[in-house]
């Protein structure tokens, strides 16, 4: 036997995380009676608000529901922002939400939506402070459903942490993910995912039909999904040239 | 480095990659080469590309693989998938990644049981100091030792196999010492003095619609108390004298390195996940494989980009190209050096070692779009002109490099 340069029973230096315990709030109302909120980890904020720190930031911004989409912008590293720059609805579909409320597909919208920057996010801060704070905003607003999106990889993790906080507060949630295995492993209660690049979770920029379809399908799934960790791939595909 | 400044590998790092060096030296290994793959932005394509790494490793009959990555977050999806693809083919695998606290894995799988974390900070975070969280000799040693351990555990017979050697290819690298650099009206090397033509910068800038201006300056050893824009790269000044990449003769200068920085008109720093603009002493971790040593002179090329071009692939690519145009003038002098004056003459070999452990490196590089891309096979070692982009050449699908091709500067970092 050749002499080895290593000792026996060496182990990884890294703790491998496992999926956290289930959190679940069943949806008990019809969609057209529900008050719906939206939170994105994709770094969306008002142009007048302080931009996020791209190396890691656990603060959040309140976005009034009547904000014109032209007044929103993105500050987020870790993925190509060009789609959001073309149309912020690709990450935070604020125009589509208002249309769905107007047509009566959903009952109403919460007075504020939430933007935060989940990239490189501090897990403890999101779990212990930011998540519960955002959950309280939606709970106090009387939300029945909150949808979420995330941008990059760690951003999906931060989004899922916040999603779990909201679900734990008694509001049904679903994440519209571009990287569904991250949401799954981090313990998202419900996951929808279309075939889109990171940054266009909610559909191709300026493609109103696709964005509406992804949003409607995701809302329907909130009631249809019966098990923690349910994941459904949505039949919409978009590729972009970068 | 505008992208994950402290964990990103520079062109200089690739040129003298510690893992490749170690694997080539280890006589018990039959080092197959380095399989580069990009990290796409679409989940399905991430899975597809990473899955191919497992297939190629099996086709090469690899006994084991080291999967190495210099980014994290969404790229860990690719990293995990590549490790899984290898593991499912019963190929022992060790991972090398920056993890720390901030980059804790967003996905894992059962095959990620052996990861070397090359975090170098007590807080475990991505910092804005270029070179700080990159692979060093010790990390490489750990990874190789762990992989051998894993292979022997799985295939005990391998430990007793006799190893023979067959040289496939030789690369001669001549190193020339430079002690003084001057900006001048012409480019020339006089003994240990490099004269660098400082004219024609506006003409070079004019070649690129993305570039407004180029500045050229020198940083002397010890000077560190000044502001720099976001660092795009560090590279060696090397030139091909004869032969194809990975063979023949290359020349490289010692005592001098190149730093490329950039900023947009209007002040936006081309950055993504932290920016390395700031005071030089706080933004560069000297003495790493990917950064100059403290005693070296730095040729500083600072590019002023048009507004918005610090956030596009074309703008970043243009900055690298323009810098390389500038360096190309010096390369003609480097090519013409008298071999008798070389302070080191190193011979690198691609060696087949039948009977040795067949080890493959799978290296994940940027290929996401926006600022994230990687260039392959430039005309000159560690250059940029003539190179292909990993996104355009192959849409991130694997590109194999022999150890000597890699050591001959055939990979250029773009972020």
Short mmCIF file of C-alpha atoms in Angstrom, two decimals, chain A:
data_model
loop_
_atom_site.label_atom_id
_atom_site.label_comp_id
_atom_site.label_asym_id
_atom_site.label_seq_id
_atom_site.Cartn_x
_atom_site.Cartn_y
_atom_site.Cartn_z
CA UNK A 1 0.00 0.00 0.00
CA UNK A 2 1.36 3.39 -0.98
CA UNK A 3 1.86 5.82 1.84
CA UNK A 4 -0.94 8.34 1.76
CA UNK A 5 -0.59 12.02 2.48
CA UNK A 6 -3.89 12.13 4.34
CA UNK A 7 -5.31 10.72 7.53
CA UNK A 8 -8.35 8.48 7.81
CA UNK A 9 -11.91 9.70 8.17
CA UNK A 10 -11.35 13.18 6.82
CA UNK A 11 -14.55 15.12 6.62
CA UNK A 12 -15.84 18.10 4.74
CA UNK A 13 -15.08 21.47 6.25
CA UNK A 14 -18.57 22.58 5.38
CA UNK A 15 -21.78 22.07 7.23
CA UNK A 16 -24.34 20.88 4.74
CA UNK A 17 -27.71 22.49 5.46
CA UNK A 18 -30.91 20.55 5.37
CA UNK A 19 -34.39 21.74 4.55
CA UNK A 20 -35.97 23.47 7.57
CA UNK A 21 -39.23 22.23 9.12
CA UNK A 22 -42.52 22.86 7.29
CA UNK A 23 -44.51 26.07 7.67
CA UNK A 24 -48.00 26.07 6.22
CA UNK A 25 -51.03 28.33 6.13
CA UNK A 26 -53.80 26.89 3.96
CA UNK A 27 -55.75 29.30 1.77
CA UNK A 28 -59.39 29.24 2.83
CA UNK A 29 -60.86 31.95 0.60
CA UNK A 30 -61.67 32.27 -3.08
CA UNK A 31 -59.08 34.34 -4.94
CA UNK A 32 -61.56 37.04 -5.79
CA UNK A 33 -62.05 37.63 -2.06
CA UNK A 34 -58.35 37.68 -1.23
CA UNK A 35 -56.15 40.64 -0.41
CA UNK A 36 -52.84 40.10 -2.16
CA UNK A 37 -49.38 41.44 -1.41
CA UNK A 38 -46.04 41.06 -3.16
CA UNK A 39 -42.46 41.07 -1.88
CA UNK A 40 -39.38 40.85 -4.05
CA UNK A 41 -35.80 40.13 -3.04
CA UNK A 42 -34.75 41.37 -6.46
CA UNK A 43 -33.51 44.78 -5.27
CA UNK A 44 -36.48 46.86 -6.47
CA UNK A 45 -37.04 50.27 -4.87
CA UNK A 46 -38.41 53.72 -5.66
CA UNK A 47 -35.99 55.92 -7.55
CA UNK A 48 -36.30 58.35 -4.64
CA UNK A 49 -35.37 55.73 -2.03
CA UNK A 50 -31.87 54.85 -0.87
CA UNK A 51 -30.34 52.19 -3.15
CA UNK A 52 -29.39 48.84 -1.64
CA UNK A 53 -25.81 47.92 -0.83
CA UNK A 54 -25.03 45.29 -3.46
CA UNK A 55 -22.49 43.34 -1.39
CA UNK A 56 -25.21 42.46 1.15
CA UNK A 57 -28.12 44.37 2.64
CA UNK A 58 -30.93 43.27 4.93
CA UNK A 59 -32.98 46.48 4.89
CA UNK A 60 -36.24 46.75 2.95
CA UNK A 61 -38.22 49.45 1.17
CA UNK A 62 -41.97 49.99 1.27
CA UNK A 63 -43.41 50.56 -2.19
CA UNK A 64 -46.90 52.17 -2.19
CA UNK A 65 -49.27 50.14 -4.37
CA UNK A 66 -50.18 53.15 -6.50
CA UNK A 67 -46.53 53.78 -7.50
CA UNK A 68 -46.18 54.05 -11.30
CA UNK A 69 -43.80 51.31 -12.50
CA UNK A 70 -41.74 54.04 -14.18
CA UNK A 71 -40.85 55.31 -10.70
CA UNK A 72 -39.17 52.03 -9.73
CA UNK A 73 -35.62 50.86 -10.30
CA UNK A 74 -33.29 48.00 -9.41
CA UNK A 75 -30.10 47.93 -7.36
CA UNK A 76 -28.86 44.36 -7.23
CA UNK A 77 -25.65 42.56 -8.11
CA UNK A 78 -25.26 38.96 -9.05
CA UNK A 79 -27.36 38.76 -12.19
CA UNK A 80 -28.11 40.62 -15.38
CA UNK A 81 -30.38 43.56 -14.55
CA UNK A 82 -31.13 44.48 -18.16
CA UNK A 83 -34.59 42.88 -18.25
CA UNK A 84 -35.70 44.71 -15.12
CA UNK A 85 -34.31 47.93 -16.56
CA UNK A 86 -36.53 47.38 -19.59
CA UNK A 87 -39.61 46.54 -17.54
CA UNK A 88 -39.68 46.29 -13.76
CA UNK A 89 -42.74 44.02 -14.03
CA UNK A 90 -40.34 41.20 -14.96
CA UNK A 91 -39.40 41.07 -11.24
CA UNK A 92 -42.11 43.03 -9.45
CA UNK A 93 -45.26 42.83 -11.61
CA UNK A 94 -46.93 45.84 -10.01
CA UNK A 95 -48.86 46.82 -13.17
CA UNK A 96 -50.16 43.27 -13.63
CA UNK A 97 -51.27 43.11 -9.98
CA UNK A 98 -53.31 46.28 -10.35
CA UNK A 99 -54.88 44.91 -13.54
CA UNK A 100 -55.83 41.65 -11.81
CA UNK A 101 -57.43 43.58 -8.95
CA UNK A 102 -59.29 45.77 -11.39
CA UNK A 103 -60.67 42.82 -13.37
CA UNK A 104 -61.71 41.13 -10.15
CA UNK A 105 -59.41 38.09 -10.45
CA UNK A 106 -58.23 38.96 -6.94
CA UNK A 107 -60.12 40.88 -4.28
CA UNK A 108 -57.73 43.70 -3.48
CA UNK A 109 -54.09 44.62 -2.95
CA UNK A 110 -52.16 45.51 0.17
CA UNK A 111 -51.36 49.23 0.47
CA UNK A 112 -47.64 48.62 0.20
CA UNK A 113 -45.47 46.08 -1.57
CA UNK A 114 -41.99 45.30 -0.28
CA UNK A 115 -38.64 45.45 -2.04
CA UNK A 116 -35.40 44.16 -0.55
CA UNK A 117 -32.03 43.01 -1.88
CA UNK A 118 -31.45 39.40 -0.99
CA UNK A 119 -28.09 38.93 -2.68
CA UNK A 120 -25.35 37.78 -0.30
CA UNK A 121 -27.94 38.20 2.41
CA UNK A 122 -27.16 37.74 6.06
CA UNK A 123 -29.24 34.68 6.94
CA UNK A 124 -29.57 35.49 10.65
CA UNK A 125 -30.70 39.06 10.01
CA UNK A 126 -33.28 37.97 7.47
CA UNK A 127 -34.52 35.18 9.71
CA UNK A 128 -34.66 37.10 12.99
CA UNK A 129 -35.45 40.66 11.98
CA UNK A 130 -36.18 41.46 8.34
CA UNK A 131 -38.46 38.46 7.72
CA UNK A 132 -40.66 39.00 10.81
CA UNK A 133 -40.80 42.78 10.11
CA UNK A 134 -42.00 42.25 6.54
CA UNK A 135 -44.43 39.56 7.71
CA UNK A 136 -45.92 42.00 10.21
CA UNK A 137 -46.49 44.61 7.50
CA UNK A 138 -48.50 42.15 5.41
CA UNK A 139 -50.29 40.62 8.40
CA UNK A 140 -51.31 44.06 9.70
CA UNK A 141 -52.53 44.95 6.20
CA UNK A 142 -54.84 41.93 6.31
CA UNK A 143 -53.14 40.08 3.45
CA UNK A 144 -54.44 36.62 2.56
CA UNK A 145 -51.74 35.87 -0.02
CA UNK A 146 -48.23 37.17 -0.58
CA UNK A 147 -46.26 36.34 -3.71
CA UNK A 148 -42.48 36.63 -3.81
CA UNK A 149 -39.63 36.73 -6.32
CA UNK A 150 -35.87 36.53 -5.92
CA UNK A 151 -32.99 37.38 -8.23
CA UNK A 152 -29.65 35.64 -7.76
CA UNK A 153 -28.85 32.50 -5.79
CA UNK A 154 -28.42 33.83 -2.28
CA UNK A 155 -31.30 36.15 -3.11
CA UNK A 156 -33.57 33.12 -3.59
CA UNK A 157 -32.47 31.99 -0.18
CA UNK A 158 -33.27 35.36 1.41
CA UNK A 159 -36.62 35.45 -0.42
CA UNK A 160 -37.48 32.02 0.93
CA UNK A 161 -36.54 33.01 4.49
CA UNK A 162 -38.89 36.00 4.24
CA UNK A 163 -41.55 33.81 2.62
CA UNK A 164 -41.38 31.40 5.56
CA UNK A 165 -41.72 34.28 8.01
CA UNK A 166 -44.86 35.50 6.22
CA UNK A 167 -46.32 31.99 6.03
CA UNK A 168 -45.58 31.52 9.75
CA UNK A 169 -47.48 34.73 10.47
CA UNK A 170 -50.60 33.14 8.99
CA UNK A 171 -50.52 34.37 5.38
CA UNK A 172 -50.44 31.93 2.44
CA UNK A 173 -47.40 32.45 0.22
CA UNK A 174 -45.87 31.33 -3.04
CA UNK A 175 -42.48 32.14 -4.52
CA UNK A 176 -42.14 32.61 -8.27
CA UNK A 177 -38.63 31.28 -8.61
CA UNK A 178 -36.05 31.30 -11.39
CA UNK A 179 -33.89 28.88 -9.39
CA UNK A 180 -36.52 26.52 -7.94
CA UNK A 181 -34.13 24.03 -6.27
CA UNK A 182 -32.83 26.77 -4.00
CA UNK A 183 -36.35 27.70 -2.89
CA UNK A 184 -37.11 24.00 -2.40
CA UNK A 185 -34.05 23.31 -0.28
CA UNK A 186 -34.45 26.47 1.78
CA UNK A 187 -37.98 25.42 2.74
CA UNK A 188 -40.37 27.41 0.57
CA UNK A 189 -43.97 26.29 1.25
CA UNK A 190 -45.09 26.72 -2.39
CA UNK A 191 -42.98 27.25 -5.50
CA UNK A 192 -43.90 28.18 -9.07
CA UNK A 193 -41.26 28.47 -11.80
CA UNK A 194 -41.39 29.32 -15.49
CA UNK A 195 -38.56 28.67 -17.94
CA UNK A 196 -36.99 32.10 -17.62
CA UNK A 197 -33.52 33.49 -16.88
CA UNK A 198 -32.64 34.85 -13.46
CA UNK A 199 -34.07 38.35 -13.27
CA UNK A 200 -37.22 37.71 -15.28
CA UNK A 201 -38.98 35.42 -12.81
CA UNK A 202 -42.34 37.04 -13.43
CA UNK A 203 -42.05 36.84 -17.21
CA UNK A 204 -40.44 38.41 -20.26
CA UNK A 205 -40.13 42.19 -20.04
CA UNK A 206 -42.97 44.02 -21.77
CA UNK A 207 -44.75 40.74 -22.44
CA UNK A 208 -48.02 41.49 -20.69
CA UNK A 209 -49.65 38.20 -21.66
CA UNK A 210 -46.83 36.08 -20.23
CA UNK A 211 -46.55 38.11 -17.04
CA UNK A 212 -50.31 37.92 -16.48
CA UNK A 213 -50.36 34.17 -17.11
CA UNK A 214 -47.48 33.51 -14.70
CA UNK A 215 -49.16 35.63 -12.06
CA UNK A 216 -52.59 34.02 -12.49
CA UNK A 217 -51.15 30.49 -12.49
CA UNK A 218 -49.14 31.24 -9.35
CA UNK A 219 -52.17 32.69 -7.58
CA UNK A 220 -54.25 29.64 -8.51
CA UNK A 221 -51.51 27.37 -7.15
CA UNK A 222 -51.76 28.95 -3.71
CA UNK A 223 -55.13 27.27 -3.24
CA UNK A 224 -54.40 24.16 -5.31
CA UNK A 225 -51.16 23.13 -3.59
CA UNK A 226 -51.91 21.02 -0.54
CA UNK A 227 -48.44 20.06 0.66
CA UNK A 228 -45.45 21.94 2.02
CA UNK A 229 -42.68 22.22 -0.56
CA UNK A 230 -44.93 21.78 -3.61
CA UNK A 231 -43.24 22.83 -6.84
CA UNK A 232 -44.85 23.38 -10.22
CA UNK A 233 -43.09 24.28 -13.44
CA UNK A 234 -45.18 26.68 -15.50
CA UNK A 235 -45.42 26.23 -19.29
CA UNK A 236 -43.91 29.57 -20.31
CA UNK A 237 -40.48 30.01 -21.80
CA UNK A 238 -38.40 33.08 -22.47
CA UNK A 239 -34.73 33.39 -23.39
CA UNK A 240 -32.84 36.58 -23.79
CA UNK A 241 -29.68 37.54 -25.60
CA UNK A 242 -27.10 39.13 -23.38
#
